[in-house]
Amino acid sequence: MSQGIHHTEVDGIPTLFAYATGPMRAGLVFRVGVADETLAGAGITHLVEHLALHRQGLADYHFNGATKAAFTHFHVEGAEHEVVAYLDGVCTSLLDLPMERLETEKEILRTEEAGREPGQLPLWRYGAQGYGLVSYPEWGVRGLRPDDVRAWAGTWFTRDNAVLWIAGERLPAGLSLKLPGGRRHPMPAVTSALPTAPAYFSDGKGGVLLDAVVTDTTAARLYAGVLERELSRSLRQEGGYSYTAAADYASRRDGFATVTAFADALPAKQDAVLGGFVDVLAGLQVGRIAQADLEAVRGRSDATLTVPDAAVRRLPGAAEDLLAHRPPRGLDELRAELWAVTPQHVHAVALEAAGTALLQAPSGHKADWAGYTAAPTTSSYAVTGTRFEAVRKGGPAMVVGGEGVSLTAGGEAATVLYRACAALLSWPDGGRRLIGTDGLSVEVEPGEYGIDAHTMATIDAAVHPSAVVHLPPRQRQSAGAASAGDARGSAGAVQQKTVARRTGGQTAMLVIFGVLAGLWSLLALSYTVFGFSDPETSTGEWAALAVFLWAVGALLAWPAVRVVRSTRRG
């Protein structure tokens, strides 16, 4: 087993142990996470985690749980008997979840979600499935029944799908982990919503964000550190464009990892930050990697491997590796790899990252000039079927066919096929949103398109019941408004092309009445200022005429105002 970490077993559960003084630390890790769920059932793993911890109550020792993309952790720190009680309590609860708490924990999850702002990059890279689900709300929680939750716990939270880790002076006495048998589940399938890479999309946020998928190696970890140093030097120290410029490295535990980089920007600095960000990436891609930067990053990494509690720090990650069937690695092996990395190795990672990069640019900015392809916001085709024109003039058209629905405008379309529908959101007022596994969505609002009840029933029947999510009444919003978890919006560019589009008659009306109102207002202003100086006009006559002139001006301006308001609503 790897240096400093010893392999044993407790009640049939593989166990990793590392010697440490002080309070005992332990964790129970399961190979299940958000990426194993469906969009319509999103949140069920998180719900199980909450229910399993409820009976712990308020304790003097520290404990918590965490649901990640592919793993769920239960961890604790305290005295030996407290650790034993915690682990036993978690396992007992997983066998018999406190269903009397089901609705309460659902409310807690919804409250927790309201304060969370998930990133958009996973959605754009993976779509509305697998690893992309971390970008979406936990829509499935509301409709989960006790049997659903029990079945999920019985399938995924088993002793064969778990690894225990412990850091202390010895294995705790009296430890008993009673979990049902099962099987070790493979890592989640990796999906893609990007036809080509490198790619980019624009977002309303002010900063620049990028991620890239690379082979999980020591050189790749060092690349992330070098990238952070270059971004900080260029964008903060030298340019003064950003306050925060950082990079991160996260192993996916399947042989690949994600490098993420970020730089914030004020509105006036967005062009400079985007340009400087791309320049830093380009410099690394052509091999401009300073030996001094590599040594600085290598030194920090080596320090984490040589501190006294290095083995303890590695336990949670080692447990994930074991669950993913990745061979254990010792500290000496990791250090040898670390010191063997050269600038040429880091350059090779930079080239690999360039081929998988996904860039999030500030709203209104493009990155095609830097070689990035715009990520798709429309579909390559529309379904054939019954066409419903928008009630509002100039709006997009809805096509409802036997294989799916499409929103079309200006020769472009957003399409969701029934067989590839990750979720159908259903509201009591009749509104529907179909979300495809590629992340594109189509709003189906009967009132916006005059869609009859029979057609709406046909749509509902065409989507598999497991993909339907019934939601509570909503606050009314325009059909094209985006919501949480819908980063690409409803039909994306298709909707945007139809907003604020005036007809020729509306434009002519706006010009005519606008000019008349302006001229008449000028006449009223002149009379108001100079008319009272006329000795032949009494004060009462002057005031009455001034009021009349301003009232006529307002009447002339009103049609222009109506045109502007109607086109904004459209």
PDB file of N, CA and C in Angstrom, residues 231-287:
ATOM      1  N   LEU A 231      -1.208  34.309 -15.040  1.00  0.00           N
ATOM      2  CA  LEU A 231      -2.394  35.161 -15.036  1.00  0.00           C
ATOM      3  C   LEU A 231      -2.276  36.265 -13.990  1.00  0.00           C
ATOM      4  N   SER A 232      -1.801  35.936 -12.805  1.00  0.00           N
ATOM      5  CA  SER A 232      -1.647  36.938 -11.747  1.00  0.00           C
ATOM      6  C   SER A 232      -0.624  37.993 -12.139  1.00  0.00           C
ATOM      7  N   ARG A 233       0.484  37.554 -12.717  1.00  0.00           N
ATOM      8  CA  ARG A 233       1.516  38.503 -13.118  1.00  0.00           C
ATOM      9  C   ARG A 233       1.011  39.451 -14.208  1.00  0.00           C
ATOM     10  N   SER A 234       0.373  38.877 -15.228  1.00  0.00           N
ATOM     11  CA  SER A 234      -0.022  39.671 -16.384  1.00  0.00           C
ATOM     12  C   SER A 234      -1.231  40.560 -16.103  1.00  0.00           C
ATOM     13  N   LEU A 235      -2.261  39.993 -15.473  1.00  0.00           N
ATOM     14  CA  LEU A 235      -3.531  40.716 -15.347  1.00  0.00           C
ATOM     15  C   LEU A 235      -3.630  41.551 -14.079  1.00  0.00           C
ATOM     16  N   ARG A 236      -2.926  41.164 -13.021  1.00  0.00           N
ATOM     17  CA  ARG A 236      -3.006  41.947 -11.785  1.00  0.00           C
ATOM     18  C   ARG A 236      -1.765  42.813 -11.571  1.00  0.00           C
ATOM     19  N   GLN A 237      -0.600  42.187 -11.540  1.00  0.00           N
ATOM     20  CA  GLN A 237       0.596  42.939 -11.193  1.00  0.00           C
ATOM     21  C   GLN A 237       1.023  43.914 -12.286  1.00  0.00           C
ATOM     22  N   GLU A 238       1.053  43.444 -13.529  1.00  0.00           N
ATOM     23  CA  GLU A 238       1.531  44.293 -14.613  1.00  0.00           C
ATOM     24  C   GLU A 238       0.416  45.143 -15.228  1.00  0.00           C
ATOM     25  N   GLY A 239      -0.710  44.519 -15.544  1.00  0.00           N
ATOM     26  CA  GLY A 239      -1.777  45.267 -16.214  1.00  0.00           C
ATOM     27  C   GLY A 239      -2.685  46.020 -15.274  1.00  0.00           C
ATOM     28  N   GLY A 240      -2.863  45.513 -14.049  1.00  0.00           N
ATOM     29  CA  GLY A 240      -3.795  46.148 -13.133  1.00  0.00           C
ATOM     30  C   GLY A 240      -5.242  46.006 -13.570  1.00  0.00           C
ATOM     31  N   TYR A 241      -5.537  44.973 -14.366  1.00  0.00           N
ATOM     32  CA  TYR A 241      -6.890  44.804 -14.896  1.00  0.00           C
ATOM     33  C   TYR A 241      -7.785  43.998 -13.957  1.00  0.00           C
ATOM     34  N   SER A 242      -7.199  43.054 -13.219  1.00  0.00           N
ATOM     35  CA  SER A 242      -7.977  42.132 -12.397  1.00  0.00           C
ATOM     36  C   SER A 242      -7.531  42.211 -10.945  1.00  0.00           C
ATOM     37  N   TYR A 243      -8.468  41.937 -10.041  1.00  0.00           N
ATOM     38  CA  TYR A 243      -8.126  41.777  -8.634  1.00  0.00           C
ATOM     39  C   TYR A 243      -7.814  40.307  -8.337  1.00  0.00           C
ATOM     40  N   THR A 244      -8.638  39.416  -8.911  1.00  0.00           N
ATOM     41  CA  THR A 244      -8.443  37.979  -8.712  1.00  0.00           C
ATOM     42  C   THR A 244      -8.130  37.315 -10.039  1.00  0.00           C
ATOM     43  N   ALA A 245      -7.016  36.641 -10.111  1.00  0.00           N
ATOM     44  CA  ALA A 245      -6.640  35.831 -11.273  1.00  0.00           C
ATOM     45  C   ALA A 245      -6.097  34.519 -10.715  1.00  0.00           C
ATOM     46  N   ALA A 246      -6.812  33.438 -10.942  1.00  0.00           N
ATOM     47  CA  ALA A 246      -6.461  32.183 -10.280  1.00  0.00           C
ATOM     48  C   ALA A 246      -6.724  30.996 -11.193  1.00  0.00           C
ATOM     49  N   ALA A 247      -6.158  29.857 -10.811  1.00  0.00           N
ATOM     50  CA  ALA A 247      -6.373  28.602 -11.537  1.00  0.00           C
ATOM     51  C   ALA A 247      -6.523  27.478 -10.527  1.00  0.00           C
ATOM     52  N   ASP A 248      -7.196  26.410 -10.938  1.00  0.00           N
ATOM     53  CA  ASP A 248      -7.443  25.286 -10.047  1.00  0.00           C
ATOM     54  C   ASP A 248      -7.315  23.985 -10.836  1.00  0.00           C
ATOM     55  N   TYR A 249      -7.054  22.920 -10.100  1.00  0.00           N
ATOM     56  CA  TYR A 249      -6.890  21.597 -10.712  1.00  0.00           C
ATOM     57  C   TYR A 249      -7.748  20.604  -9.945  1.00  0.00           C
ATOM     58  N   ALA A 250      -8.594  19.864 -10.643  1.00  0.00           N
ATOM     59  CA  ALA A 250      -9.464  18.891  -9.991  1.00  0.00           C
ATOM     60  C   ALA A 250      -9.453  17.586 -10.767  1.00  0.00           C
ATOM     61  N   SER A 251      -8.996  16.524 -10.118  1.00  0.00           N
ATOM     62  CA  SER A 251      -8.997  15.212 -10.757  1.00  0.00           C
ATOM     63  C   SER A 251     -10.425  14.697 -10.870  1.00  0.00           C
ATOM     64  N   ARG A 252     -10.752  14.139 -12.020  1.00  0.00           N
ATOM     65  CA  ARG A 252     -12.066  13.536 -12.211  1.00  0.00           C
ATOM     66  C   ARG A 252     -12.049  12.067 -11.785  1.00  0.00           C
ATOM     67  N   ARG A 253     -10.884  11.566 -11.421  1.00  0.00           N
ATOM     68  CA  ARG A 253     -10.679  10.196 -10.939  1.00  0.00           C
ATOM     69  C   ARG A 253     -10.936   9.127 -12.004  1.00  0.00           C
ATOM     70  N   ASP A 254     -10.999   9.532 -13.267  1.00  0.00           N
ATOM     71  CA  ASP A 254     -11.185   8.552 -14.340  1.00  0.00           C
ATOM     72  C   ASP A 254     -10.031   8.598 -15.334  1.00  0.00           C
ATOM     73  N   GLY A 255      -8.900   9.126 -14.881  1.00  0.00           N
ATOM     74  CA  GLY A 255      -7.745   9.269 -15.762  1.00  0.00           C
ATOM     75  C   GLY A 255      -7.624  10.657 -16.353  1.00  0.00           C
ATOM     76  N   PHE A 256      -8.623  11.504 -16.107  1.00  0.00           N
ATOM     77  CA  PHE A 256      -8.589  12.866 -16.621  1.00  0.00           C
ATOM     78  C   PHE A 256      -8.863  13.849 -15.490  1.00  0.00           C
ATOM     79  N   ALA A 257      -8.556  15.106 -15.739  1.00  0.00           N
ATOM     80  CA  ALA A 257      -8.750  16.153 -14.741  1.00  0.00           C
ATOM     81  C   ALA A 257      -9.206  17.426 -15.448  1.00  0.00           C
ATOM     82  N   THR A 258      -9.735  18.353 -14.663  1.00  0.00           N
ATOM     83  CA  THR A 258     -10.189  19.633 -15.194  1.00  0.00           C
ATOM     84  C   THR A 258      -9.312  20.748 -14.650  1.00  0.00           C
ATOM     85  N   VAL A 259      -8.745  21.532 -15.554  1.00  0.00           N
ATOM     86  CA  VAL A 259      -8.016  22.746 -15.188  1.00  0.00           C
ATOM     87  C   VAL A 259      -8.966  23.914 -15.383  1.00  0.00           C
ATOM     88  N   THR A 260      -9.171  24.702 -14.338  1.00  0.00           N
ATOM     89  CA  THR A 260     -10.069  25.847 -14.403  1.00  0.00           C
ATOM     90  C   THR A 260      -9.288  27.116 -14.100  1.00  0.00           C
ATOM     91  N   ALA A 261      -9.528  28.171 -14.869  1.00  0.00           N
ATOM     92  CA  ALA A 261      -8.849  29.446 -14.654  1.00  0.00           C
ATOM     93  C   ALA A 261      -9.880  30.568 -14.680  1.00  0.00           C
ATOM     94  N   PHE A 262      -9.628  31.618 -13.889  1.00  0.00           N
ATOM     95  CA  PHE A 262     -10.588  32.717 -13.764  1.00  0.00           C
ATOM     96  C   PHE A 262      -9.855  34.041 -13.579  1.00  0.00           C
ATOM     97  N   ALA A 263     -10.439  35.102 -14.143  1.00  0.00           N
ATOM     98  CA  ALA A 263      -9.961  36.464 -13.904  1.00  0.00           C
ATOM     99  C   ALA A 263     -11.175  37.385 -13.878  1.00  0.00           C
ATOM    100  N   ASP A 264     -11.306  38.195 -12.813  1.00  0.00           N
ATOM    101  CA  ASP A 264     -12.434  39.112 -12.743  1.00  0.00           C
ATOM    102  C   ASP A 264     -12.105  40.400 -13.488  1.00  0.00           C
ATOM    103  N   ALA A 265     -13.145  41.212 -13.752  1.00  0.00           N
ATOM    104  CA  ALA A 265     -12.950  42.423 -14.541  1.00  0.00           C
ATOM    105  C   ALA A 265     -14.086  43.400 -14.311  1.00  0.00           C
ATOM    106  N   LEU A 266     -13.752  44.683 -14.195  1.00  0.00           N
ATOM    107  CA  LEU A 266     -14.757  45.729 -14.212  1.00  0.00           C
ATOM    108  C   LEU A 266     -15.244  45.913 -15.646  1.00  0.00           C
ATOM    109  N   PRO A 267     -16.454  46.482 -15.844  1.00  0.00           N
ATOM    110  CA  PRO A 267     -16.978  46.643 -17.214  1.00  0.00           C
ATOM    111  C   PRO A 267     -16.004  47.330 -18.160  1.00  0.00           C
ATOM    112  N   ALA A 268     -15.314  48.353 -17.681  1.00  0.00           N
ATOM    113  CA  ALA A 268     -14.406  49.103 -18.552  1.00  0.00           C
ATOM    114  C   ALA A 268     -13.140  48.323 -18.881  1.00  0.00           C
ATOM    115  N   LYS A 269     -12.874  47.247 -18.143  1.00  0.00           N
ATOM    116  CA  LYS A 269     -11.637  46.486 -18.339  1.00  0.00           C
ATOM    117  C   LYS A 269     -11.865  45.127 -18.992  1.00  0.00           C
ATOM    118  N   GLN A 270     -13.099  44.832 -19.390  1.00  0.00           N
ATOM    119  CA  GLN A 270     -13.394  43.493 -19.893  1.00  0.00           C
ATOM    120  C   GLN A 270     -12.609  43.164 -21.164  1.00  0.00           C
ATOM    121  N   ASP A 271     -12.488  44.106 -22.066  1.00  0.00           N
ATOM    122  CA  ASP A 271     -11.719  43.858 -23.289  1.00  0.00           C
ATOM    123  C   ASP A 271     -10.263  43.542 -22.967  1.00  0.00           C
ATOM    124  N   ALA A 272      -9.700  44.326 -22.055  1.00  0.00           N
ATOM    125  CA  ALA A 272      -8.295  44.128 -21.702  1.00  0.00           C
ATOM    126  C   ALA A 272      -8.087  42.794 -21.004  1.00  0.00           C
ATOM    127  N   VAL A 273      -9.007  42.423 -20.106  1.00  0.00           N
ATOM    128  CA  VAL A 273      -8.865  41.159 -19.392  1.00  0.00           C
ATOM    129  C   VAL A 273      -9.001  39.976 -20.344  1.00  0.00           C
ATOM    130  N   LEU A 274      -9.997  40.034 -21.234  1.00  0.00           N
ATOM    131  CA  LEU A 274     -10.172  38.946 -22.193  1.00  0.00           C
ATOM    132  C   LEU A 274      -8.939  38.810 -23.080  1.00  0.00           C
ATOM    133  N   GLY A 275      -8.434  39.926 -23.581  1.00  0.00           N
ATOM    134  CA  GLY A 275      -7.246  39.883 -24.433  1.00  0.00           C
ATOM    135  C   GLY A 275      -6.026  39.389 -23.687  1.00  0.00           C
ATOM    136  N   GLY A 276      -5.834  39.895 -22.457  1.00  0.00           N
ATOM    137  CA  GLY A 276      -4.687  39.464 -21.667  1.00  0.00           C
ATOM    138  C   GLY A 276      -4.770  38.000 -21.275  1.00  0.00           C
ATOM    139  N   PHE A 277      -5.977  37.528 -20.972  1.00  0.00           N
ATOM    140  CA  PHE A 277      -6.203  36.121 -20.618  1.00  0.00           C
ATOM    141  C   PHE A 277      -5.790  35.218 -21.779  1.00  0.00           C
ATOM    142  N   VAL A 278      -6.274  35.558 -22.967  1.00  0.00           N
ATOM    143  CA  VAL A 278      -5.953  34.764 -24.156  1.00  0.00           C
ATOM    144  C   VAL A 278      -4.451  34.813 -24.448  1.00  0.00           C
ATOM    145  N   ASP A 279      -3.833  35.977 -24.240  1.00  0.00           N
ATOM    146  CA  ASP A 279      -2.393  36.103 -24.483  1.00  0.00           C
ATOM    147  C   ASP A 279      -1.585  35.195 -23.564  1.00  0.00           C
ATOM    148  N   VAL A 280      -2.005  35.092 -22.297  1.00  0.00           N
ATOM    149  CA  VAL A 280      -1.301  34.217 -21.355  1.00  0.00           C
ATOM    150  C   VAL A 280      -1.389  32.762 -21.823  1.00  0.00           C
ATOM    151  N   LEU A 281      -2.589  32.341 -22.219  1.00  0.00           N
ATOM    152  CA  LEU A 281      -2.760  30.975 -22.717  1.00  0.00           C
ATOM    153  C   LEU A 281      -1.895  30.731 -23.953  1.00  0.00           C
ATOM    154  N   ALA A 282      -1.896  31.710 -24.857  1.00  0.00           N
ATOM    155  CA  ALA A 282      -1.115  31.564 -26.091  1.00  0.00           C
ATOM    156  C   ALA A 282       0.375  31.455 -25.796  1.00  0.00           C
ATOM    157  N   GLY A 283       0.846  32.224 -24.816  1.00  0.00           N
ATOM    158  CA  GLY A 283       2.258  32.158 -24.456  1.00  0.00           C
ATOM    159  C   GLY A 283       2.662  30.780 -23.961  1.00  0.00           C
ATOM    160  N   LEU A 284       1.832  30.165 -23.143  1.00  0.00           N
ATOM    161  CA  LEU A 284       2.127  28.812 -22.665  1.00  0.00           C
ATOM    162  C   LEU A 284       2.051  27.803 -23.799  1.00  0.00           C
ATOM    163  N   GLN A 285       1.144  28.042 -24.743  1.00  0.00           N
ATOM    164  CA  GLN A 285       0.978  27.095 -25.847  1.00  0.00           C
ATOM    165  C   GLN A 285       2.159  27.115 -26.819  1.00  0.00           C
ATOM    166  N   VAL A 286       2.878  28.220 -26.872  1.00  0.00           N
ATOM    167  CA  VAL A 286       4.073  28.255 -27.741  1.00  0.00           C
ATOM    168  C   VAL A 286       5.339  27.926 -26.961  1.00  0.00           C
ATOM    169  N   GLY A 287       5.175  27.565 -25.687  1.00  0.00           N
ATOM    170  CA  GLY A 287       6.324  27.092 -24.923  1.00  0.00           C
ATOM    171  C   GLY A 287       7.015  28.130 -24.073  1.00  0.00           C
TER     172      GLY A 287
END
